[in-house]
CSV table of C-alpha atoms in Angstrom, one decimal:
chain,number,residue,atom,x,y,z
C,1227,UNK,CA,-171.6,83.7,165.8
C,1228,UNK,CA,-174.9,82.7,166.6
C,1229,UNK,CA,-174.2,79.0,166.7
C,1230,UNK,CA,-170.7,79.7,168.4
C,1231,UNK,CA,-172.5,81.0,171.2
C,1232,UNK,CA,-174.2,78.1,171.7
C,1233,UNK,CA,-171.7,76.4,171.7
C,1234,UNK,CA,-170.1,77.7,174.2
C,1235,UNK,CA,-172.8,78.4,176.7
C,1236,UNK,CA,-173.5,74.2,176.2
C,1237,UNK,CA,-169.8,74.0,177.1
C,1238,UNK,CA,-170.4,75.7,180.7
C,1239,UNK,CA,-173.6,74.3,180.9
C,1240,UNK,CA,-175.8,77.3,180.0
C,1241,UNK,CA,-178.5,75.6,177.8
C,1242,UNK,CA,-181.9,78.0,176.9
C,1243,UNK,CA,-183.9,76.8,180.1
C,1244,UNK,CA,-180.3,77.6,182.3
C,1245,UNK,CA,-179.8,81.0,181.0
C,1246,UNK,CA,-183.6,81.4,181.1
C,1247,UNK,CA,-183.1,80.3,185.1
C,1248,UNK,CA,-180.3,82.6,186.2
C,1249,UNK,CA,-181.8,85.9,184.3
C,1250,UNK,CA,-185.1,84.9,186.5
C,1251,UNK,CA,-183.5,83.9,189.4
C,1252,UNK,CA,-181.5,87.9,189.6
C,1253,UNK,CA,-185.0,89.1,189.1
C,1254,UNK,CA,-183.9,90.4,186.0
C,1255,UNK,CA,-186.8,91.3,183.2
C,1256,UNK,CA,-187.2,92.6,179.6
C,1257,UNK,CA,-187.4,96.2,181.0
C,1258,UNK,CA,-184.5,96.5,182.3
C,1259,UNK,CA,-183.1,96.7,178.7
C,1260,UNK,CA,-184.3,99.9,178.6
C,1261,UNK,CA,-182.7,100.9,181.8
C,1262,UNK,CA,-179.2,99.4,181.0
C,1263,UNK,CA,-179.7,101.5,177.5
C,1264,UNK,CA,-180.0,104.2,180.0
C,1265,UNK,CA,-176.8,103.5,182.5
C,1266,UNK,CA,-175.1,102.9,179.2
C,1267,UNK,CA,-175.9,106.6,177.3
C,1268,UNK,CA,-176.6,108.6,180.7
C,1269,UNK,CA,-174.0,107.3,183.5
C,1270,UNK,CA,-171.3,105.7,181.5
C,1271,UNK,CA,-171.6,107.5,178.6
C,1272,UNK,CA,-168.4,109.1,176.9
C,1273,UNK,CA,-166.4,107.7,180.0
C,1274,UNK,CA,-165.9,104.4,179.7
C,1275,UNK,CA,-162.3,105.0,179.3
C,1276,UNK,CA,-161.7,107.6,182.3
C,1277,UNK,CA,-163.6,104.9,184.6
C,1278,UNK,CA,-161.8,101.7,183.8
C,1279,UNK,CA,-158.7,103.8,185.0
C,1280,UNK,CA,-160.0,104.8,188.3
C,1281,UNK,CA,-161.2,101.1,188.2
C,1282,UNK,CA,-158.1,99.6,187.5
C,1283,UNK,CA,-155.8,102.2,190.0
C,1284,UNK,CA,-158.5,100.6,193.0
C,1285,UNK,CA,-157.1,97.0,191.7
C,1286,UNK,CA,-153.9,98.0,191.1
C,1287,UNK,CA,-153.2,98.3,194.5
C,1288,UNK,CA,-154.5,94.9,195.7
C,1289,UNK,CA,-151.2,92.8,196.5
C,1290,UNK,CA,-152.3,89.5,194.9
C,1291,UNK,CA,-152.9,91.4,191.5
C,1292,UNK,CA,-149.5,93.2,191.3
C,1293,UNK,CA,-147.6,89.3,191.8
C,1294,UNK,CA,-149.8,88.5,188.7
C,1295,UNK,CA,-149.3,92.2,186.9
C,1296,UNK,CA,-146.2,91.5,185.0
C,1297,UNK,CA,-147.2,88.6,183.3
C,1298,UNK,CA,-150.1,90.6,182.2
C,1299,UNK,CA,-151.2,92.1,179.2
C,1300,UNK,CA,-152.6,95.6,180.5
C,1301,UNK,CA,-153.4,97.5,177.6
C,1302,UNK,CA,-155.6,94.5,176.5
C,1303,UNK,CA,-157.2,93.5,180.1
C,1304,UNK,CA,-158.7,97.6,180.2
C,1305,UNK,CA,-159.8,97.3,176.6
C,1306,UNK,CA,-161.8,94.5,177.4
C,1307,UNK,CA,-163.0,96.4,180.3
C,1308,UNK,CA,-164.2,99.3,178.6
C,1309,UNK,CA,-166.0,97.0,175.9
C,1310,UNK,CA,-168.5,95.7,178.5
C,1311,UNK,CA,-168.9,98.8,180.3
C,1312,UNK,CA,-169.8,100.5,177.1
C,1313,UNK,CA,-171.9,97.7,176.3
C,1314,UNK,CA,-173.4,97.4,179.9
C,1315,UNK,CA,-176.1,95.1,179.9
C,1316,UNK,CA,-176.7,95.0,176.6
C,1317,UNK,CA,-178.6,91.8,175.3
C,1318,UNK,CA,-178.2,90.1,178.5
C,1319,UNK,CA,-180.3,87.6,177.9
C,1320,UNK,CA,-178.6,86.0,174.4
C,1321,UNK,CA,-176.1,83.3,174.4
C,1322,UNK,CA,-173.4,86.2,173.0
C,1323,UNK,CA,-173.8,87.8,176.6
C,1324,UNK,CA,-173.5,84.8,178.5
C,1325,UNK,CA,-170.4,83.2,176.3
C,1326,UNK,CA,-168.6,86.3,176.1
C,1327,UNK,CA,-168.3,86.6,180.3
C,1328,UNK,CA,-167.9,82.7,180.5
C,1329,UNK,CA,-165.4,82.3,178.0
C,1330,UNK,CA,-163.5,85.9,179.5
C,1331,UNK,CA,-164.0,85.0,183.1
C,1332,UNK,CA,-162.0,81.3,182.0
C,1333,UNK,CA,-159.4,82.6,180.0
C,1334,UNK,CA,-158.7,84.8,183.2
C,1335,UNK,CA,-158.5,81.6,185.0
C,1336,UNK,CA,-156.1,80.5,182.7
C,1337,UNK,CA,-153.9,83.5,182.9
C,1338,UNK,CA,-153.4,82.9,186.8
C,1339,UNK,CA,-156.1,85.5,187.6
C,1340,UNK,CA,-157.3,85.1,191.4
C,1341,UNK,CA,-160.8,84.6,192.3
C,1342,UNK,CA,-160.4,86.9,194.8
C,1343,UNK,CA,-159.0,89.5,192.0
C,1344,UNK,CA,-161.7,88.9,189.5
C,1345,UNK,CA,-164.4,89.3,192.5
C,1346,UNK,CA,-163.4,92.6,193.0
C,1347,UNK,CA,-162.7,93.8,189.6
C,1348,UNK,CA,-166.7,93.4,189.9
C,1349,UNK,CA,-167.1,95.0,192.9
C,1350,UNK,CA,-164.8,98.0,192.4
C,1351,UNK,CA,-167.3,98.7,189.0
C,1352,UNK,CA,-170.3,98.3,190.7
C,1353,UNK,CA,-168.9,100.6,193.2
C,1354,UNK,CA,-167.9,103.4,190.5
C,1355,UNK,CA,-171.0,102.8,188.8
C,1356,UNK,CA,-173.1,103.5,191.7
C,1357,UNK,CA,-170.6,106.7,192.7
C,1358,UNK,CA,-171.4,107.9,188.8
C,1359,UNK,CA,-174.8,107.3,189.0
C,1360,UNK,CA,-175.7,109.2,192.3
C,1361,UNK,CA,-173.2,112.1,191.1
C,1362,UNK,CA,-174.8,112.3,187.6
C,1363,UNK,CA,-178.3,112.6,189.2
C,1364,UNK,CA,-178.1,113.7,192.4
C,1365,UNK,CA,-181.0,116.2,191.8
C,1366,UNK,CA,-183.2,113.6,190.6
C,1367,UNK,CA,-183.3,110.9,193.2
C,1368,UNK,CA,-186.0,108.9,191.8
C,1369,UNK,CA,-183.4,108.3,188.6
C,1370,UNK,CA,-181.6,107.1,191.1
C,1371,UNK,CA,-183.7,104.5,193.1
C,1372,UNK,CA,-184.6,103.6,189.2
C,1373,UNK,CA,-181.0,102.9,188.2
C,1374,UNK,CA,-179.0,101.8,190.7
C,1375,UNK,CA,-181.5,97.9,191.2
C,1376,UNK,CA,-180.6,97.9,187.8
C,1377,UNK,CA,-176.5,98.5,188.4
C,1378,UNK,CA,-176.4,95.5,191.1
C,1379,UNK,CA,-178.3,93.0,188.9
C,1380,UNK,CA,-176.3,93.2,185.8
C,1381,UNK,CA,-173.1,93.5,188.1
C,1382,UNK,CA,-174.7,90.4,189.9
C,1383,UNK,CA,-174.9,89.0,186.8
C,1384,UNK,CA,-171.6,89.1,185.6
C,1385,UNK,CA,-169.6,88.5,188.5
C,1386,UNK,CA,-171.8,84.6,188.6
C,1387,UNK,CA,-170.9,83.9,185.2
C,1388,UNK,CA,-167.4,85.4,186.3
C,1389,UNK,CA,-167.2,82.4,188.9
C,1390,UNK,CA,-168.9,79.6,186.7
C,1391,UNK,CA,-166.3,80.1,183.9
C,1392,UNK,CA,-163.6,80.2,186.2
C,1393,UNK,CA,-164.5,77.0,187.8
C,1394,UNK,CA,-165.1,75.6,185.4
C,1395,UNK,CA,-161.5,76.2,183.8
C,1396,UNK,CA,-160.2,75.5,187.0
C,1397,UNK,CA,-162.1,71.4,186.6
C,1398,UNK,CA,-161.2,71.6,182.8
C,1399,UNK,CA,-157.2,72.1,183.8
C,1400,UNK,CA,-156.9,70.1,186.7
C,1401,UNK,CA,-159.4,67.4,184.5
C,1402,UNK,CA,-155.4,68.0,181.7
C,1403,UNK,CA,-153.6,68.0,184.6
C,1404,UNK,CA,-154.9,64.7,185.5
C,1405,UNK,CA,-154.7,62.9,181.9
C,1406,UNK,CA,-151.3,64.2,182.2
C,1407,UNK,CA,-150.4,62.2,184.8
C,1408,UNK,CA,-152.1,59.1,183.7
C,1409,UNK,CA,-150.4,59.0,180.5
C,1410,UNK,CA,-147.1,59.4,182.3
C,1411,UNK,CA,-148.2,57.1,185.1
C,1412,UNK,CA,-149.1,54.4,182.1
C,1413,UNK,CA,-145.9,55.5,180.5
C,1414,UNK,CA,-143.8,54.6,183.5
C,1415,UNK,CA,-145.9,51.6,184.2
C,1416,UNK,CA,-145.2,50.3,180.7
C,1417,UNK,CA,-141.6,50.9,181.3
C,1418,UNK,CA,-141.5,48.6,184.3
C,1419,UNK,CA,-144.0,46.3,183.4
C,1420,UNK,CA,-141.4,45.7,180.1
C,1421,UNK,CA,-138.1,43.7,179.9
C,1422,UNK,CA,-136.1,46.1,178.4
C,1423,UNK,CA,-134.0,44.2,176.4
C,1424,UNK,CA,-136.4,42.0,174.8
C,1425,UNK,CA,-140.0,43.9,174.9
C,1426,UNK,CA,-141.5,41.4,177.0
C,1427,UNK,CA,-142.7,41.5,180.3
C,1428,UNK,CA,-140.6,42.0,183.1
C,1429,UNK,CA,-140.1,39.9,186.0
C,1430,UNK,CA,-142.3,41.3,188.6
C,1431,UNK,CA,-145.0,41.8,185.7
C,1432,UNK,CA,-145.0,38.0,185.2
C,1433,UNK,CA,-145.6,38.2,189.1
C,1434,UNK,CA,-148.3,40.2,188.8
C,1435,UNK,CA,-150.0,38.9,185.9
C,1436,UNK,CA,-149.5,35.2,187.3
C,1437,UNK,CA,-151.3,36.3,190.6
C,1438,UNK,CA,-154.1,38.1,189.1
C,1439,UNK,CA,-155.0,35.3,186.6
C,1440,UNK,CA,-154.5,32.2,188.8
C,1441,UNK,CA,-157.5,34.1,191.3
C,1442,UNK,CA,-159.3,34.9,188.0
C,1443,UNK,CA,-159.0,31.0,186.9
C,1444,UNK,CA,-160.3,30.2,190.8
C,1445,UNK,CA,-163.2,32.2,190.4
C,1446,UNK,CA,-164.6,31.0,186.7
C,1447,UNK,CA,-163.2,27.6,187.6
C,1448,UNK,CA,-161.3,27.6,184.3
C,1449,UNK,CA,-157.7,25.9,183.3
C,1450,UNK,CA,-154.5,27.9,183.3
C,1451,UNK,CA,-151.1,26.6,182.7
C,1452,UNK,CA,-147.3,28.0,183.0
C,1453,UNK,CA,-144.4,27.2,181.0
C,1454,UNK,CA,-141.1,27.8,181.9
C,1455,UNK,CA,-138.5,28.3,179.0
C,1456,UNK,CA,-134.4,28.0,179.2
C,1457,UNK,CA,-131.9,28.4,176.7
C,1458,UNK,CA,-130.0,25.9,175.9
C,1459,UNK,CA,-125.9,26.3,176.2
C,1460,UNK,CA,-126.3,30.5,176.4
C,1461,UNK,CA,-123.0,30.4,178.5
C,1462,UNK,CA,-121.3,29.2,175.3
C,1463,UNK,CA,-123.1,31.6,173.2
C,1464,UNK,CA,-122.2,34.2,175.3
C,1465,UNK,CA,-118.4,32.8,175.8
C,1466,UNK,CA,-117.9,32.4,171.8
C,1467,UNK,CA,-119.6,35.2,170.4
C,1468,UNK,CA,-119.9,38.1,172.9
C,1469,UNK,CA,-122.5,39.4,175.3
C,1470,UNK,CA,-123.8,41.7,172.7
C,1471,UNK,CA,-124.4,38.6,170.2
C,1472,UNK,CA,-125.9,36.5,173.2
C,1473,UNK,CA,-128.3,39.6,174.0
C,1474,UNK,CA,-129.5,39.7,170.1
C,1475,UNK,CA,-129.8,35.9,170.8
C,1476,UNK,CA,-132.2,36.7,173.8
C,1477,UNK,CA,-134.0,39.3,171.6
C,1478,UNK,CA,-134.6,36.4,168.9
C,1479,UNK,CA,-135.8,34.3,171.0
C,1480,UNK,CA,-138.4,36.4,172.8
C,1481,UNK,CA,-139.6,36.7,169.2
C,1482,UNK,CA,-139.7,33.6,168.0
C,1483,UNK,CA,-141.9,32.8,171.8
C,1484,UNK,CA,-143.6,35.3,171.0
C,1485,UNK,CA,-145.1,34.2,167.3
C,1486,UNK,CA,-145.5,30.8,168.5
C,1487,UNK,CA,-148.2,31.7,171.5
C,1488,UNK,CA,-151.6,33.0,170.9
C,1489,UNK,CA,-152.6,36.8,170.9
C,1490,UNK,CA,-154.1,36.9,174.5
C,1491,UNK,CA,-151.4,34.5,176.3
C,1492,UNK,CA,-148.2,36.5,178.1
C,1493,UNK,CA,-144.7,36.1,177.7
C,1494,UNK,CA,-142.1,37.6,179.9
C,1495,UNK,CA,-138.5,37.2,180.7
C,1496,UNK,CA,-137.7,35.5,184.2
C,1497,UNK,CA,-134.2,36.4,184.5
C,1498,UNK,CA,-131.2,35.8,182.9
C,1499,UNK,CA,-131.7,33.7,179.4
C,1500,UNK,CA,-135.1,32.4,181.2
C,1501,UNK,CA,-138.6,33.0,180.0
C,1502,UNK,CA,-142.2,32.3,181.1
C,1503,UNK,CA,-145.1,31.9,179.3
C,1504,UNK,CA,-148.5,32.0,180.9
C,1505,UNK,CA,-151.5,30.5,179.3
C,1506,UNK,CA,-155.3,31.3,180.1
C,1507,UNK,CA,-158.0,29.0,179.3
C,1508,UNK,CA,-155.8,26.2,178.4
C,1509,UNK,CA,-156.0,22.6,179.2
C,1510,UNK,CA,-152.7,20.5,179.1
C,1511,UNK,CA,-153.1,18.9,175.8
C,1512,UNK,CA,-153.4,22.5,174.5
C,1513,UNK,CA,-150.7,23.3,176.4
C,1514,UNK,CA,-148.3,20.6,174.9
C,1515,UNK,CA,-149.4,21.8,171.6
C,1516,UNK,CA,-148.1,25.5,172.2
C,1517,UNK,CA,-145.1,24.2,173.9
C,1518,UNK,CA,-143.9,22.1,170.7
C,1519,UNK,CA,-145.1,24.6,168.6
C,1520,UNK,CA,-142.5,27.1,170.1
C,1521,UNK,CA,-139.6,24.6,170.5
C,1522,UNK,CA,-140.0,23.9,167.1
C,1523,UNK,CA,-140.0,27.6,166.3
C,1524,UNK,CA,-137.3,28.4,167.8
C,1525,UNK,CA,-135.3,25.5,167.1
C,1526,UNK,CA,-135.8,25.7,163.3
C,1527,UNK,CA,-135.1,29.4,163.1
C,1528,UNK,CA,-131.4,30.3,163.9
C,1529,UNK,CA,-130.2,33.5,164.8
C,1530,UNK,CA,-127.7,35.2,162.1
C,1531,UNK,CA,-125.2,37.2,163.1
C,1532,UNK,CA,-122.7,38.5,161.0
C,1533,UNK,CA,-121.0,35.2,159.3
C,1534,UNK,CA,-121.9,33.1,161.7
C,1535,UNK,CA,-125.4,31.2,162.1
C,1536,UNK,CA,-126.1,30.6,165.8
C,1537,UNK,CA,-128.3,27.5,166.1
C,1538,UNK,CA,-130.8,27.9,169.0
C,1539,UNK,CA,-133.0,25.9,170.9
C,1540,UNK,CA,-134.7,25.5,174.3
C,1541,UNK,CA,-135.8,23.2,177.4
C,1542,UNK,CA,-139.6,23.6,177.7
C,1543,UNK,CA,-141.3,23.1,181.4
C,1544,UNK,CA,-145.7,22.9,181.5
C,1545,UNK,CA,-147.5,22.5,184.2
C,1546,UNK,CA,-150.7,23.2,185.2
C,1547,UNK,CA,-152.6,24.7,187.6
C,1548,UNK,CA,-153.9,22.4,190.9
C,1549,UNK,CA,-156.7,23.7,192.8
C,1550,UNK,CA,-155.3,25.5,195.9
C,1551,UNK,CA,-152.0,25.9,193.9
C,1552,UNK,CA,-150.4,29.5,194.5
C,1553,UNK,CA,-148.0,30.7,191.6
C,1554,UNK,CA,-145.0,30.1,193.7
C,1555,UNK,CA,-145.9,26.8,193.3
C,1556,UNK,CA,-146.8,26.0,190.0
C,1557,UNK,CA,-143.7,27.7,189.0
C,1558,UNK,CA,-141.8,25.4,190.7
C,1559,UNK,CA,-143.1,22.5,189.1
C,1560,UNK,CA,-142.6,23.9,185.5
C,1561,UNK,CA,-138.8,25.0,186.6
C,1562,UNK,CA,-138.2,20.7,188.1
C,1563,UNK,CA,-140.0,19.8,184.3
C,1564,UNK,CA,-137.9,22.6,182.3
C,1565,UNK,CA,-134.6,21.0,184.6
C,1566,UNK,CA,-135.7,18.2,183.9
C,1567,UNK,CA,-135.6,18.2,180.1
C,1568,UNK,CA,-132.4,19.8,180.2
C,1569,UNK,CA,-131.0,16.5,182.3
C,1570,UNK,CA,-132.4,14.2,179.3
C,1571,UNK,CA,-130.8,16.0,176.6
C,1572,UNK,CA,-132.6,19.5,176.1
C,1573,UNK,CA,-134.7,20.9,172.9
C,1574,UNK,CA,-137.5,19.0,174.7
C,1575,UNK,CA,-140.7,19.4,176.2
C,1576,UNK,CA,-141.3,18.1,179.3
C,1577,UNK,CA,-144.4,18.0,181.5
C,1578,UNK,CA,-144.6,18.2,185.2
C,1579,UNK,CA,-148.0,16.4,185.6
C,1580,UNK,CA,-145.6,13.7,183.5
C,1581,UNK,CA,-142.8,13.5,185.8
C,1582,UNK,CA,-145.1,13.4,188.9
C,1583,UNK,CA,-147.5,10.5,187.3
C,1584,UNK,CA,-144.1,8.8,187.0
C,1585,UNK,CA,-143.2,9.1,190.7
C,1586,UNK,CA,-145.9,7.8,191.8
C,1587,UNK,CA,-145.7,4.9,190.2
C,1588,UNK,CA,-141.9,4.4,190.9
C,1589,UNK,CA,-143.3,4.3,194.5
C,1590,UNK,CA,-146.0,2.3,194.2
């Protein structure tokens, strides 16, 4: 129990020295033991039970508890009550004392418990206790003056590890609350950052990610280069076999992109039976490589369905980044290469870097 305590108090942030602190701090000492042995045998005595009821009547009555009252256990919230009162200040300066009233005070939090209601459920037993007090001993005034320091400490006590357990459930719920909502948020993020159909990301994620890594490749000066991808003759995929056949034909093919690129490069679907590839740190003999590496993927994998064997293969546009390019830009080279190879007979590569070298020297 011992080490359970510990535990606990470390939880709220109640090491030795802290506990040490706030007993010191209330100007509580080792003698008062004695005197809360005292309140215990001599004021509370026999009637812990007949003054949690007066107690609880006094809180009863406060509005904000009886919204909260039917959701609560009541036999079990004056039990608990009358086990610290009958225990009043006893070992008050062990971890037991100080877990027991952190963990209470955060299950109360938990529960839906006020502040405001567990502030004066402190104050209304201070108040009985002091009533008590000066009734059992009100002959012997200097019991009195003796006692009652030692009633407002303890109470003291309590009702500030009352409000640090409750906080801190309060941080520890809205800290769930809050993870909650990121996992959703990353949920729903993931669901629009993903094609649907084919797993791979979605149009304005290519966007996005094309932005973001174009300024990345600006700043550390490295190479980045775009592909832009087209089935060949989809129409008459679709027209022959069915759009649910020509979407299993997208879903293949996203694959077959997919296995052909390194881990770290990004693949998404552009629209229709159009897909992009984007590759960081990667020159445009690297990026001839990758492209012929997927043409020939996909080309030499056909898509079964049923009896019939669907040959597949793509038009393949590179280009790569110029400095001062935006991604509106380079895309539009890679879509005049990938049209380009489609013009010339498609299930080809062609580069735009290529086509503008060509140009150039068509106009020279």
């Amino acid at each position: 129990m011992n080490d359970e305590s510990i535990s606990i108090c470390v939880k709220y942030g109640f090491d030795d020295t802290r506990i040490r602190e706030t007993i010191l701090a209330l100007d509580i000492h080792p003698a008062h033991a004695d005197l809360a042995d005292r309140i215990s045998r001599e004021v509370i005595g026999d009637k812990a039970d007949e003054l949690v009821n007066i107690c609880f009547a006094l809180l009863a009555n406060l509005r904000e508890f009886s919204l909260i009252k039917p959701n609560l256990d009541v036999s079990v919230f004056k039990q608990i009550w009358v086990d610290q009162l009958q225990r009043f200040g006893q070992g008050f300066h062990t971890p037991k004392y100080f877990a027991e009233r952190l963990t209470l005070s955060a299950a109360r939090a938990h529960d839906g418990l006020s502040m405001s209601v567990l502030h004066l459920q402190h104050q209304i037993t201070q108040q009985i206790l002091v009533e008590r007090l000066i009734t059992s001993f009100q002959n012997d005034p200097e019991t009195v003056w003796a006692l009652m320091p030692c009633i407002l400490k303890f109470i003291a006590l309590d009702l500030h590890l009352a409000i640090e357990g409750y906080h801190l459930q309060e941080i520890e719920d809205q800290q769930n609350k809050l993870t909650a909502c990121r996992i959703e948020s990353a949920k729903l993020y993931q669901k629009v950052a993903t094609d649907q159909l084919t797993g791979v990301m979605s149009f304005s994620h290519v966007m996005e990610a094309l932005e973001n890594h174009i300024n990345k490749a600006v700043q550390t000066g490295t190479t980045l280069c775009v592909m832009m991808i087209d089935l060949d003759f989809f129409k008459r995929v679709n027209d022959t076999h069915g759009h649910l056949v020509g979407d299993s034909v997208l879903i293949h093919t996203a694959e077959r992109i997919k296995s052909a690129v390194r881990d770290f490069d990004m693949v998404g679907r552009f629209g229709g039976e159009e897909f992009t590839v984007i590759l960081t740190n990667a020159d445009m003999a690297l990026a001839r490589v990758i492209a012929e590496r997927i043409r020939q993927d996909v080309a030499g994998t056909p898509f079964h369905a049923k009896e019939h064997i669907i040959g597949v293969t793509i038009s393949l546009g590179v280009a790569m980044l110029k400095p001062g390019e935006t991604r509106e830009a380079i895309l539009e080279r890679a879509d005049v290469a990938m049209y380009e190879a489609k013009q010339t007979g498609r299930n080809r590569v062609v580069v735009a870097e290529d086509l503008e070298q060509a140009a150039s020297t068509l106009e020279m």
